[in-house]
Amino acid sequence: MTGARILDGKATAATVRAEVRERAQGLAGRGRAPGLTVILVGDDPASHVYVRNKDKAAHEAGFTVRTLRLPATASQRDVEALVEAQNGDPAVHGILVQLPLPKGLDAERVIARIDPSKDVDGLTAHNVAALTLGRPGMRPCTPLGCIELLDRHGLALEGREVVVLGRSMLVGKPLAALALERNATVTIAHSRTRDLGAVCARADILVAAVGSPRLVQGAWVKPGAVVLDVGINRLPDGTLAGDVDFEPARERAAWITPVPGGVGPMTIAMLLANTLRSAERAATPSAAVL
Ligand code: GUN
């Protein structure tokens, strides 16, 4: 047994980012560089790392980036006012409010303030509905990154059994909808699912997005399956682990993402891609009426 081939998210993301950078240069040459605002409230250490990575990647792509930080003591009004100021700024094409927000703040109400055309996270009700209805709209970055990773490795979804572990608004639900849009047969499994192992074992494409270190055992992986591990879990010894028990899963799968270096870098690449699209649309007068 040679083991699965690695789905290298880092390398694929670098390709996507280079493509985005080239198109961004075209816009910048016309004085219309893509603009991204990232809003970070409070001091969650993981969020600080994620935001720093997004800020750096957007700079490297030639975007105009604003990272706006508010203290954990910020009020609901403070955060919503900041979002609205970005809505009104024509140089801003993408607004991302890093989640989770500190306790006491209502993330849903903050997200509802984001102009759907700048909602590069695809989390507003408008964009969630668009995905469900199969209409154009902004799609969430992590699910989009999973699909892009499959596409760029020639791994088809049509007719395949896709099992998504996790039902979050950021990953599980939108990923299931995207896979369905691509004519996969989709199952969403979660913490109340009975016999999780048996459900996972049906999957041609297994996506783990629950935030539970090494939950998915090697024996749950169908031989020849594609395994996408969305989990990024910090273990007590400081190391990172995904939601999949990597080594035994690798023995059975045909393709598998590592953690780190798998889905994570794709999330950032798709954030840039969504922001670029929004900037391109803003620069095209005829698109404004669509
Ligand atoms: N926190 C963890 N992942 C994400 C993401 O994709 N978007 C936002 N806004 N917050 C997150």
XYZ file of C-alpha atoms and ligand atoms in Angstrom:
301
model
C 0.000 0.000 0.000
C 1.568 3.259 -1.106
C -1.026 5.493 0.556
C -3.058 8.424 -0.684
C -1.774 11.210 -2.871
C -1.618 14.537 -1.077
C -4.077 17.243 -2.094
C -1.637 20.097 -1.696
C -3.730 23.109 -0.749
C -0.687 25.288 -0.260
C 0.523 24.799 -3.837
C -2.969 25.070 -5.335
C -3.665 28.215 -3.335
C -0.404 29.724 -4.598
C -1.599 29.143 -8.177
C -4.991 30.740 -7.473
C -3.325 33.671 -5.726
C -0.987 34.261 -8.670
C -3.998 34.322 -11.016
C -5.806 36.752 -8.714
C -2.732 38.971 -8.476
C -2.490 39.233 -12.240
C -6.116 40.286 -12.615
C -5.810 42.658 -9.641
C -2.888 44.367 -11.377
C -5.119 45.021 -14.355
C -7.660 46.748 -12.104
C -4.984 48.627 -10.158
C -3.610 49.975 -13.447
C -6.999 51.645 -13.944
C -6.966 53.035 -10.406
C -9.420 50.412 -9.223
C -7.356 48.074 -7.036
C -9.511 45.560 -5.154
C -10.199 46.766 -1.619
C -10.701 44.415 1.323
C -11.648 45.373 4.867
C -11.162 42.832 7.628
C -12.801 43.593 10.977
C -11.390 41.917 14.052
C -13.067 42.398 17.416
C -11.424 41.305 20.664
C -8.355 39.214 21.271
C -9.017 35.609 20.340
C -5.483 34.369 19.566
C -6.490 32.070 16.676
C -8.510 34.882 15.057
C -5.479 37.181 15.247
C -3.394 34.601 13.365
C -6.087 34.064 10.710
C -6.551 37.819 10.217
C -2.807 38.408 9.918
C -2.641 35.711 7.222
C -5.569 37.232 5.313
C -4.071 40.719 5.538
C -0.689 39.484 4.268
C -2.175 37.480 1.397
C -4.350 40.404 0.286
C -1.341 42.760 0.315
C 0.661 40.274 -1.729
C -2.166 40.100 -4.268
C -1.928 43.873 -4.730
C -5.160 44.666 -2.883
C -5.780 47.733 -0.756
C -6.285 46.201 2.673
C -7.700 47.674 5.840
C -7.551 45.599 8.972
C -9.733 47.333 11.545
C -9.419 46.209 15.155
C -11.907 46.893 17.919
C -11.501 45.952 21.590
C -13.547 43.109 23.117
C -15.455 45.834 24.988
C -16.813 47.320 21.731
C -20.583 47.679 21.633
C -22.949 46.154 19.096
C -23.474 49.677 17.699
C -19.714 50.255 17.381
C -19.253 47.114 15.291
C -22.327 47.708 13.149
C -21.317 51.349 12.535
C -17.891 50.207 11.363
C -19.479 47.780 8.901
C -21.795 50.470 7.573
C -18.940 52.912 7.034
C -17.259 50.255 4.846
C -20.502 49.652 2.933
C -20.498 53.307 1.973
C -16.890 53.391 0.765
C -16.596 52.739 -2.988
C -12.910 51.749 -2.599
C -14.005 48.749 -0.491
C -15.181 45.703 -2.445
C -15.048 43.093 0.289
C -15.925 43.180 4.001
C -15.079 40.313 6.305
C -15.994 40.265 9.998
C -13.783 37.660 11.612
C -15.770 35.136 13.649
C -16.360 34.269 16.414
C -17.195 37.660 17.912
C -16.630 38.169 21.644
C -19.417 37.140 24.018
C -22.208 39.682 24.227
C -22.073 40.631 20.556
C -24.696 39.312 18.159
C -22.825 38.102 15.060
C -26.020 37.595 13.090
C -27.020 41.234 13.475
C -23.545 42.398 12.513
C -23.512 40.212 9.400
C -26.953 41.482 8.439
C -25.416 44.958 8.109
C -22.934 43.896 5.413
C -23.860 44.985 1.891
C -24.481 41.609 0.147
C -22.413 42.724 -2.859
C -19.405 43.162 -0.498
C -20.136 40.043 1.575
C -17.029 38.102 0.525
C -17.728 35.497 3.225
C -21.137 34.693 1.705
C -22.808 34.804 5.121
C -25.601 37.359 4.660
C -29.161 36.066 4.339
C -29.161 37.351 0.751
C -26.191 35.215 -0.241
C -27.279 32.163 1.756
C -30.627 32.328 -0.061
C -28.876 32.789 -3.424
C -26.890 29.598 -2.848
C -29.990 27.644 -1.867
C -31.912 28.987 -4.843
C -29.024 28.323 -7.241
C -28.712 32.005 -8.110
C -25.453 33.925 -8.535
C -24.028 35.329 -5.330
C -21.045 35.280 -2.994
C -20.233 31.784 -1.741
C -18.428 31.093 1.569
C -14.663 30.798 1.162
C -13.890 27.459 2.833
C -16.508 25.420 0.920
C -15.494 27.206 -2.267
C -11.872 26.300 -1.520
C -12.803 22.624 -1.109
C -14.564 22.580 -4.490
C -11.709 24.450 -6.182
C -9.185 21.975 -4.776
C -11.197 19.065 -6.206
C -11.672 20.808 -9.569
C -7.998 21.602 -9.974
C -7.098 17.959 -9.376
C -9.678 16.663 -11.839
C -11.740 15.055 -9.058
C -15.376 15.113 -10.173
C -18.353 15.553 -7.860
C -21.126 14.539 -10.231
C -22.805 11.304 -9.164
C -20.423 10.833 -6.223
C -21.459 10.119 -2.642
C -20.332 13.139 -0.641
C -20.521 12.939 3.146
C -20.074 16.241 4.969
C -19.335 15.946 8.673
C -20.553 19.139 10.316
C -23.484 21.487 9.723
C -22.067 24.963 10.372
C -23.094 28.057 8.404
C -19.433 28.672 7.515
C -18.635 25.228 6.150
C -20.972 22.233 6.431
C -24.255 23.628 5.125
C -22.843 25.708 2.245
C -20.500 22.900 1.215
C -23.418 20.484 1.048
C -25.310 22.987 -1.124
C -22.326 23.502 -3.447
C -21.802 19.745 -3.816
C -25.501 19.319 -4.564
C -25.277 22.073 -7.182
C -22.543 19.955 -8.791
C -24.836 16.916 -8.865
C -23.284 14.976 -6.014
C -25.390 12.794 -3.711
C -24.983 14.562 -0.397
C -25.306 13.449 3.224
C -24.763 15.838 6.118
C -23.686 14.036 9.281
C -23.292 15.640 12.706
C -22.942 15.000 16.432
C -26.357 13.295 16.652
C -25.809 11.037 13.657
C -26.072 7.371 14.563
C -23.183 5.151 13.498
C -21.018 7.901 12.102
C -18.448 5.355 10.955
C -20.945 3.556 8.723
C -22.144 6.852 7.213
C -18.576 7.996 6.518
C -17.723 4.639 4.964
C -20.227 5.347 2.166
C -18.346 8.450 1.068
C -16.519 8.733 -2.228
C -15.676 12.232 -0.993
C -15.520 12.687 2.769
C -15.327 16.199 4.214
C -14.644 16.584 7.923
C -15.578 19.972 9.382
C -16.482 19.456 13.018
C -13.512 20.768 14.991
C -12.866 17.514 16.818
C -9.241 16.344 16.619
C -8.734 13.031 14.778
C -12.410 12.105 15.077
C -12.445 10.366 11.694
C -10.783 6.991 12.051
C -8.890 5.301 9.272
C -11.403 2.424 9.274
C -14.202 4.903 8.404
C -12.563 5.809 5.108
C -13.768 3.921 2.049
C -10.801 2.536 0.102
C -10.069 4.924 -2.762
C -12.002 7.848 -1.246
C -11.071 11.520 -1.373
C -10.698 12.975 2.134
C -10.885 16.727 2.781
C -9.992 17.732 6.324
C -11.270 21.192 7.248
C -10.429 20.882 10.967
C -7.633 22.927 12.503
C -7.374 21.864 16.141
C -4.675 22.979 18.566
C -3.640 20.028 20.763
C -2.504 20.476 24.396
C 1.138 20.024 23.293
C 0.746 22.992 20.913
C 0.736 20.985 17.673
C -2.061 21.144 15.097
C -4.315 18.233 14.205
C -7.161 17.957 11.738
C -10.505 16.217 12.240
C -9.101 13.144 10.502
C -6.652 10.625 11.959
C -4.273 11.311 9.094
C -1.877 8.366 8.906
C -4.426 5.508 9.012
C -6.804 7.467 6.750
C -3.981 7.991 4.284
C -3.502 4.228 4.028
C -7.039 3.804 2.640
C -7.784 7.021 0.773
C -6.791 7.836 -2.812
C -6.398 11.548 -2.045
C -6.168 13.388 1.260
C -5.534 16.951 2.462
C -2.889 17.516 5.138
C -3.341 19.816 8.152
C -1.822 22.335 7.921
C -1.355 22.988 4.200
C -4.630 21.572 2.914
C -7.969 23.368 2.978
C -6.720 26.311 5.133
C -4.673 28.037 2.416
C -7.540 27.537 -0.050
C -9.882 29.513 2.231
C -7.636 32.557 1.964
C -7.188 32.129 -1.790
C -10.966 32.084 -2.270
C -11.378 35.173 -0.090
C -9.080 36.945 -2.539
C -10.969 35.478 -5.506
C -14.323 36.656 -4.109
C -12.963 40.145 -3.428
C -11.464 40.335 -6.921
C -14.803 39.352 -8.470
C -16.573 42.022 -6.464
C -14.006 44.621 -7.587
C -14.314 43.531 -11.218
C -18.075 43.797 -11.019
C -17.828 47.284 -9.502
C -15.494 48.324 -12.333
C -17.909 47.111 -15.018
C -20.751 49.638 -15.407
C -23.142 47.177 -17.081
C -22.769 44.718 -14.204
C -24.024 47.273 -11.705
C -27.592 46.835 -12.916
C -27.562 43.024 -12.667
N -13.579 32.235 11.432
C -13.111 31.035 11.028
N -13.253 30.891 9.699
C -13.835 32.024 9.247
C -14.237 32.470 7.950
O -14.103 31.787 6.923
N -14.803 33.706 7.924
C -14.973 34.457 9.022
N -15.540 35.648 8.886
N -14.621 34.077 10.232
C -14.046 32.856 10.339
